Short mmCIF file of C-alpha atoms in Angstrom, two decimals:
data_model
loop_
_atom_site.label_atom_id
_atom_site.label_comp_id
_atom_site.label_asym_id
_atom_site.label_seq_id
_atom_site.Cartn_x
_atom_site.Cartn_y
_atom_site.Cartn_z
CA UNK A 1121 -0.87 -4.28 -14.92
CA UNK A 1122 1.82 -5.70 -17.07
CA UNK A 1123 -0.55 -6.48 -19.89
CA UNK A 1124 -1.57 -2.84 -20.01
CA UNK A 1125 2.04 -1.91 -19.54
CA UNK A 1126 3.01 -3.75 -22.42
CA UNK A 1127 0.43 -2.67 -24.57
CA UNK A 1128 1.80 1.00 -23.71
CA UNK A 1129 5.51 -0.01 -25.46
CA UNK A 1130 3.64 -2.24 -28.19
CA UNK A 1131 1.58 0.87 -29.37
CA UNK A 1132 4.54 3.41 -29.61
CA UNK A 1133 7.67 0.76 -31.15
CA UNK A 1134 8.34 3.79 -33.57
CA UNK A 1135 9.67 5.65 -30.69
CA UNK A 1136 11.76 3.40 -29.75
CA UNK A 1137 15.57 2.68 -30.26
CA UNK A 1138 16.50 1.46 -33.92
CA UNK A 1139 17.62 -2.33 -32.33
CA UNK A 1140 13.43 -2.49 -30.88
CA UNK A 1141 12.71 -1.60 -34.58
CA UNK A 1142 14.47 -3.70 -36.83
CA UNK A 1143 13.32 -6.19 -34.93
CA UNK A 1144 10.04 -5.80 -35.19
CA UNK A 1145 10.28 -5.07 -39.08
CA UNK A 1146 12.54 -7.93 -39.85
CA UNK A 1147 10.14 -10.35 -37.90
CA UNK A 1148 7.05 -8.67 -38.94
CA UNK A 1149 5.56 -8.92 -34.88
CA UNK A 1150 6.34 -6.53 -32.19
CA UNK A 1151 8.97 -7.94 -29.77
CA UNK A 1152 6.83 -7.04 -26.84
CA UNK A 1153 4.37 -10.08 -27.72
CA UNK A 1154 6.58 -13.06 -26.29
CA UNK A 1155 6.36 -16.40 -27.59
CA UNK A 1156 6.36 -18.60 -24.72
CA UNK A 1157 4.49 -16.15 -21.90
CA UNK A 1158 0.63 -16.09 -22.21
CA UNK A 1159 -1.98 -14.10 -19.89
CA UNK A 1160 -4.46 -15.69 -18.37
CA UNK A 1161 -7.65 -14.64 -16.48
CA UNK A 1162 -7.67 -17.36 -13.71
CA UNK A 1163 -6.66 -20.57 -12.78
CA UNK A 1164 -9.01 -22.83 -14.39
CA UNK A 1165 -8.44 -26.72 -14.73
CA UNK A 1166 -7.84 -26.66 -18.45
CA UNK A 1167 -5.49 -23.87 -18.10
CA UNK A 1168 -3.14 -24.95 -15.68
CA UNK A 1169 -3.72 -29.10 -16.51
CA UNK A 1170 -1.24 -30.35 -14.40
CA UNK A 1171 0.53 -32.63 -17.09
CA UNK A 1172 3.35 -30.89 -18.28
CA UNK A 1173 6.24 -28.43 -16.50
CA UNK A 1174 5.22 -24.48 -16.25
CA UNK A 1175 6.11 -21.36 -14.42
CA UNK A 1176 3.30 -19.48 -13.16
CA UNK A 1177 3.82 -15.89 -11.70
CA UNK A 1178 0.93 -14.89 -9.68
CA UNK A 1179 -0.01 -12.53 -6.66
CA UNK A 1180 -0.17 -11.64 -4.81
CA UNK A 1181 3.08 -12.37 -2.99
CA UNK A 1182 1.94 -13.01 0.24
CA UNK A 1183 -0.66 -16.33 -0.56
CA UNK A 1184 -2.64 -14.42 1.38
CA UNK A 1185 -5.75 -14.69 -1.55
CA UNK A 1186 -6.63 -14.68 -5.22
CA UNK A 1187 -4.66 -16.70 -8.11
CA UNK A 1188 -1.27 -17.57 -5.78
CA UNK A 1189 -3.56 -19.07 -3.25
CA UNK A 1190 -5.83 -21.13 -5.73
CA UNK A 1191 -2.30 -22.38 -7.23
CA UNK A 1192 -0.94 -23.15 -4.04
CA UNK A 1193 -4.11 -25.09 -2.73
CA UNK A 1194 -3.44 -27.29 -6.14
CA UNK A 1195 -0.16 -27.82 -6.12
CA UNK A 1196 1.16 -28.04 -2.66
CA UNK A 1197 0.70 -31.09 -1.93
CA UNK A 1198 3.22 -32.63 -5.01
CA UNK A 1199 6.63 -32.57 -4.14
CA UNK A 1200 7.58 -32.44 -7.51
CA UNK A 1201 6.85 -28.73 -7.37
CA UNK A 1202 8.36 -25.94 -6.02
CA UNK A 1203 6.91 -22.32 -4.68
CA UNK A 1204 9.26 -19.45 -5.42
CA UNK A 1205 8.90 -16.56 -2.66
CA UNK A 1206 9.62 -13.22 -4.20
CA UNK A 1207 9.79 -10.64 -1.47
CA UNK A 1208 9.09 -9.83 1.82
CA UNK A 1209 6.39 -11.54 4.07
CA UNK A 1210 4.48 -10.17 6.29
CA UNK A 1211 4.06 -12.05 9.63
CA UNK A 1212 0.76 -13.99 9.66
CA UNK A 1213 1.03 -14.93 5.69
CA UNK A 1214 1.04 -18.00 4.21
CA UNK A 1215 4.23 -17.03 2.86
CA UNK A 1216 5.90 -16.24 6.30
CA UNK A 1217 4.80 -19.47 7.23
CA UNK A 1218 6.81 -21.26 4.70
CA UNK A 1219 9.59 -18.65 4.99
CA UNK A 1220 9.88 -19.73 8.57
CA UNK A 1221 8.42 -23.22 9.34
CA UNK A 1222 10.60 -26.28 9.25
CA UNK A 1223 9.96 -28.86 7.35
CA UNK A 1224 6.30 -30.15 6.01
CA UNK A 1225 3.09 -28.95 7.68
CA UNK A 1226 -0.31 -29.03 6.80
CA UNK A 1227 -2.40 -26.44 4.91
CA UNK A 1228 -6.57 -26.92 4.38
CA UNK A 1229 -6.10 -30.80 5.95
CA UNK A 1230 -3.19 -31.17 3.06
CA UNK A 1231 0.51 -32.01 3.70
CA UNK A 1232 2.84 -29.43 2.52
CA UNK A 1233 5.12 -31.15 0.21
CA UNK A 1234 6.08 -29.01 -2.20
CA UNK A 1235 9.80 -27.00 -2.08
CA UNK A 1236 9.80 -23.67 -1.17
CA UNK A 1237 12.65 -21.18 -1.94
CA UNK A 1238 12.91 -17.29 -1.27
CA UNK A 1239 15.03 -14.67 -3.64
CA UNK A 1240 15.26 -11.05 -2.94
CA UNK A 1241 13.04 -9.36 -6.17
CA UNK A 1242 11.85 -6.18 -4.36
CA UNK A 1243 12.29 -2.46 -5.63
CA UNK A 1244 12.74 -1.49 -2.09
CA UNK A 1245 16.13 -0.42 -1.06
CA UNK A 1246 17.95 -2.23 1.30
CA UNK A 1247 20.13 -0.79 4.08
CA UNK A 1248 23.07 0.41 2.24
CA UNK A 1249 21.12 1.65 -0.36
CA UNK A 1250 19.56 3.76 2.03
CA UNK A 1251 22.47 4.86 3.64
CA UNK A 1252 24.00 5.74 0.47
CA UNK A 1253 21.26 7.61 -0.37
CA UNK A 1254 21.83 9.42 2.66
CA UNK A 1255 25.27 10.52 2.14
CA UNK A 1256 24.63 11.92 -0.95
CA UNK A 1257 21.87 14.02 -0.27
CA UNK A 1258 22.69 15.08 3.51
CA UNK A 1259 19.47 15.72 4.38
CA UNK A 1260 18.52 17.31 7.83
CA UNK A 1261 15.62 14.79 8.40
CA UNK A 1262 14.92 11.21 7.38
CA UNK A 1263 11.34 9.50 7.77
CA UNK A 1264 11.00 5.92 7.11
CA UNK A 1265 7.97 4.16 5.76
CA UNK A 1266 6.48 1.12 4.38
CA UNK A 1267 8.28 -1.87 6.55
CA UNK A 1268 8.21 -4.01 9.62
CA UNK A 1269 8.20 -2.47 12.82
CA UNK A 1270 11.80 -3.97 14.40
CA UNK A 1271 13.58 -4.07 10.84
CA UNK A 1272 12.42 -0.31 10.49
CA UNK A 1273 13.88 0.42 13.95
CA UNK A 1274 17.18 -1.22 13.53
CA UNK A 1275 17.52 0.54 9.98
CA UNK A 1276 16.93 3.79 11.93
CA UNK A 1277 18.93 3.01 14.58
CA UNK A 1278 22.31 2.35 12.17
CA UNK A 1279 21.13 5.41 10.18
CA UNK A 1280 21.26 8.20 13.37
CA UNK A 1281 24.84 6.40 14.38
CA UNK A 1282 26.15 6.36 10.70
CA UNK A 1283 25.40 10.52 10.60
CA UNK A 1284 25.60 11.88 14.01
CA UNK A 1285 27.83 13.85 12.97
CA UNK A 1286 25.35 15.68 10.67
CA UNK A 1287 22.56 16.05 12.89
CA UNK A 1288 20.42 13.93 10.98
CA UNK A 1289 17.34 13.40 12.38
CA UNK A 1290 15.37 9.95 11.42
CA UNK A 1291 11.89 8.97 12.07
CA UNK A 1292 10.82 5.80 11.97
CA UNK A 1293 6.05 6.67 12.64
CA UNK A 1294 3.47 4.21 12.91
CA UNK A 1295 0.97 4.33 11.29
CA UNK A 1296 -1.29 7.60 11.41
CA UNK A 1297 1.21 9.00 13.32
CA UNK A 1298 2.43 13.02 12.56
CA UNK A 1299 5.87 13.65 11.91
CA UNK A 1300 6.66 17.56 12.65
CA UNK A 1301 9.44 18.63 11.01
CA UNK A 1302 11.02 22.01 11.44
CA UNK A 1303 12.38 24.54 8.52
CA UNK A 1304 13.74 27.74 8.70
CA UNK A 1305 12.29 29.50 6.46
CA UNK A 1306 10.94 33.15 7.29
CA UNK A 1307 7.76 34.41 5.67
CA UNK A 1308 5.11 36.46 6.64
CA UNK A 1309 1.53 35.94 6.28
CA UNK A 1310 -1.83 37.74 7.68
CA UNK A 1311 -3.49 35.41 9.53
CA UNK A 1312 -7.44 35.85 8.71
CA UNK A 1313 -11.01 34.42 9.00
CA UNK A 1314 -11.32 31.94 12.19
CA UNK A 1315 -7.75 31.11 12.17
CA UNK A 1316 -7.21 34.83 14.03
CA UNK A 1317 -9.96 33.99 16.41
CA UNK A 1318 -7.07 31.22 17.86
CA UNK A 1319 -4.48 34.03 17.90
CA UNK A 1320 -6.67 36.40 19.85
CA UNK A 1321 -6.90 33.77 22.59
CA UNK A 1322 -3.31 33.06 23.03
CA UNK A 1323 -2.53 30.01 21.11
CA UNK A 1324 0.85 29.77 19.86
CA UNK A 1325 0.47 26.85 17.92
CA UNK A 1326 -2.07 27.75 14.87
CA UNK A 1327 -2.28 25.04 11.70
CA UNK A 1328 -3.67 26.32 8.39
CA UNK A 1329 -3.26 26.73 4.69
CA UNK A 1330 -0.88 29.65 3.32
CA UNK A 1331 -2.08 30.91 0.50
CA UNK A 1332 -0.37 33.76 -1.63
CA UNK A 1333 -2.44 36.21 -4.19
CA UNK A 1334 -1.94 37.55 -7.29
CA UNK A 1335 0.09 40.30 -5.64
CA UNK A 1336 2.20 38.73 -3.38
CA UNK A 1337 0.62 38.91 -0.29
CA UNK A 1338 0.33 35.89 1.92
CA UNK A 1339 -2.29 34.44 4.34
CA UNK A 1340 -2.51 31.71 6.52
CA UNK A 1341 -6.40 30.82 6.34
CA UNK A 1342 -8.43 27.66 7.50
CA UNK A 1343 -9.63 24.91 5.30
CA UNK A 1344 -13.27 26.18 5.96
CA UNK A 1345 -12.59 30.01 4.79
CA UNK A 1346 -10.72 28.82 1.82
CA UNK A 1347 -13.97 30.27 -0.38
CA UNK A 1348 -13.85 33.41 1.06
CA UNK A 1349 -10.76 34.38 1.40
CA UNK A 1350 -8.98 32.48 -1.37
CA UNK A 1351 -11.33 32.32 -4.09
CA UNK A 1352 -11.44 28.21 -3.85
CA UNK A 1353 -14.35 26.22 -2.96
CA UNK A 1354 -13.27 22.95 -1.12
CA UNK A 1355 -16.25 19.98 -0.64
CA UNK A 1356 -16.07 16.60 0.78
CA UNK A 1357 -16.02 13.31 -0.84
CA UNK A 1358 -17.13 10.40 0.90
CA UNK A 1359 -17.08 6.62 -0.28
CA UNK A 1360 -18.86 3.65 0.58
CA UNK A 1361 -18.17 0.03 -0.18
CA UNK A 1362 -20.06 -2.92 0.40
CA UNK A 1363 -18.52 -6.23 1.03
CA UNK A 1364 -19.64 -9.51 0.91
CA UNK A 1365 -18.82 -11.07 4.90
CA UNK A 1366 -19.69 -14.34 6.39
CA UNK A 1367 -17.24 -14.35 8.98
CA UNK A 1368 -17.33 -13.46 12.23
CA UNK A 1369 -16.95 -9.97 13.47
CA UNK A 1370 -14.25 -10.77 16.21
CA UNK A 1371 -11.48 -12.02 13.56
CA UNK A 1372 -11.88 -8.50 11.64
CA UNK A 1373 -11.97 -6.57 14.81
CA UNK A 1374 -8.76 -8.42 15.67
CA UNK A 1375 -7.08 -7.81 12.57
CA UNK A 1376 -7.31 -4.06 12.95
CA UNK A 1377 -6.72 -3.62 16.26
CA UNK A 1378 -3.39 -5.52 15.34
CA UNK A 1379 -2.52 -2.53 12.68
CA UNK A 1380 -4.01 0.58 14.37
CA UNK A 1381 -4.02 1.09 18.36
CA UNK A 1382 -7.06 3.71 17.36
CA UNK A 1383 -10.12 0.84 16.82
CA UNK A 1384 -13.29 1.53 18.88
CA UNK A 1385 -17.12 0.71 18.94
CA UNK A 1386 -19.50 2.98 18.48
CA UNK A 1387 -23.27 3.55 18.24
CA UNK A 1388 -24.82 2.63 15.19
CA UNK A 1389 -26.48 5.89 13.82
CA UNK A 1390 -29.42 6.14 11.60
CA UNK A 1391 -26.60 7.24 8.46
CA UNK A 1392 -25.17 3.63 8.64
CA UNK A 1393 -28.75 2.04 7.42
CA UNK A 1394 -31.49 0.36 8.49
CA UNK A 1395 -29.44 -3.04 7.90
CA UNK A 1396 -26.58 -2.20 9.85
CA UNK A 1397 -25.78 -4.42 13.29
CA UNK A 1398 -22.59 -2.66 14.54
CA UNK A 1399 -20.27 -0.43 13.35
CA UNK A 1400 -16.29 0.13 14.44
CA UNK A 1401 -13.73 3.66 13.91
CA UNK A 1402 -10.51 3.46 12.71
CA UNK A 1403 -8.03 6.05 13.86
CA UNK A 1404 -11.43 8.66 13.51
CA UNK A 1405 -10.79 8.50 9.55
CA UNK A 1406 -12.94 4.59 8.08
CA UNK A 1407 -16.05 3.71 9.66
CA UNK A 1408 -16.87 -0.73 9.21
CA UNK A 1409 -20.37 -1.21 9.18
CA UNK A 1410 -21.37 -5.16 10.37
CA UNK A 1411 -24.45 -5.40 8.33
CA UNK A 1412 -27.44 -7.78 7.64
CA UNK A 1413 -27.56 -10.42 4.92
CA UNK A 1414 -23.69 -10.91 5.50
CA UNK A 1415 -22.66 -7.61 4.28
CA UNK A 1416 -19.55 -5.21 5.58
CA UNK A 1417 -19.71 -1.87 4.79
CA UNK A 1418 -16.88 0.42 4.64
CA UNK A 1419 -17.12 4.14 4.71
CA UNK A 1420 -14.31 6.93 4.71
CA UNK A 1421 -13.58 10.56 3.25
CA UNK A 1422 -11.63 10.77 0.35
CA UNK A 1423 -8.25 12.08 1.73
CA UNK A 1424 -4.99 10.43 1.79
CA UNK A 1425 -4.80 9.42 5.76
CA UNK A 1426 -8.23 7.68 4.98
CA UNK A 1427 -7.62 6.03 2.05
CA UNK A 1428 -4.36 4.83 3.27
CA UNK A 1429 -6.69 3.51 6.71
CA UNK A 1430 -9.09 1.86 3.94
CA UNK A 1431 -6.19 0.06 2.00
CA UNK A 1432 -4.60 -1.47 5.10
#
């Protein structure tokens, strides 16, 4: 991504300040292509050779695969080098392991030598940040995301005592779960199609999509009368990924049950192919298909609840 980033500035250096320009007329090179930095593909032998001092930056953060694992495996065992932590670690990492573990320990039958260090380098704001953010904008409702369960409670635990006063309300959801926050804002809207079929029954509670005309007028229709009432037709996308797998189905299983609470078996159904051995829900949004000839399939619906499931 930085490559491609950089290529973005190197392409466009005449819209840039008059400093970025001189120097790239008086040195005939852009100043985005940097001397002593090169990209590289992978970690090959003849590109990392071991005989002479370098800084490699690599992800992902977390050793938890790909090029910072590979250099890790090489070099951990020399105590000549050192493995700068940029970040926060998740619990079961590699890189929470040598955040918290005491001196040396052993990784793939190797002894741990190397130093390890950890700096703060995140674009996440940290607690008075936040709070800062908070008295400035006074907002009625605050809903935190993306962090560890007890660090995200104590945040919005300091956060509902610093503005009490304001009635700030601060929500701290797992994952999947709906946050329901309450404006008042009056409109009125003719509730139509199947939606009105909930009224008539005596449901006070009715979800759908408002949607206002060319004239003003609003209605609150569902998802499945959008065509009809609304002029827009809606359809479903669905995507399918095959994996290579030659583990064992118990240490996946284990890992999302340790994310989601909503993880069950199911049947395997004549959709999920002829190959497929078992199959697994998550939170009713990604279906994982245990498949012959060490394949795992993963299936979900293009939305934004499942493809944040089929990230995790």
């Amino acid at each position: 991504m930085p490559k491609r980033c950089l290529a973005v500035y190197d392409t466009y250096i005449s819209m840039m300040n008059q400093n970025i320009k001189s120097r790239s007329q008086l040195d005939n090179r852009s100043p985005f292509r940097f001397k002593h930095i090169k990209h590289v593909e992978s970690t090959k032998e003849h590109i990392f050779p071991g005989r002479e001092p370098c800084v490699a930056i690599a992800s992902p953060g977390m050793l938890q695969s790909g090029n910072s694992l590979e250099l890790f495996d090489r070099w951990c065992a020399d105590e000549k080098n050192a493995c700068v932590l940029a970040g926060y670690a998740c619990n079961g990492t590699l890189a929470k392991q040598l955040i918290a573990g005491p001196g040396n320990f052993r990784h793939h039958d190797r002894d741990v030598k190397m130093k390890t260090y950890q700096v703060s380098f995140s674009a996440h704001a940290d607690c008075a940040q936040t709070r800062e953010f908070v008295r400035q904008l006074q907002p009625k409702n605050v809903v935190l995301v993306h962090g560890e369960k007890t660090e995200m409670g104590r945040l919005m635990e300091h956060l509902e005592s610093e503005f009490a006063q304001n009635n700030t309300k601060v929500h701290a959801p797992a994952n999947m779960q709906v946050v329901e926050v309450e404006y008042d804002v009056a409109k009125q809207a003719k509730i139509v199609g199947s939606l009105a079929t909930h009224v008539i029954q005596g449901e006070t509670d009715v979800n759908g999509v408002l949607v206002e005309d060319q004239d003003g007028e609003m209605k609150l229709v569902h998802t499945s009368d959008l065509d009809s009432f609304a002029q827009l037709p809606t359809t479903t996308v669905q995507t399918r990924m095959q994996l290579p797998f030659y583990q064992k189905q118990e240490g996946v299983v284990d890992a999302l049950t340790s994310i989601y609470d909503q993880v069950s078996r199911r049947d395997v159904r004549p959709q999920d192919g002829a190959h497929a051995i078992a199959a697994y829900t998550v939170c009713d949004k990604v279906d994982v298909i245990f498949c012959r000839d060490s394949l795992l399939e993963v299936v979900w619906p293009a939305s934004g609840s499942g493809s944040m499931v089929h990230d995790s």
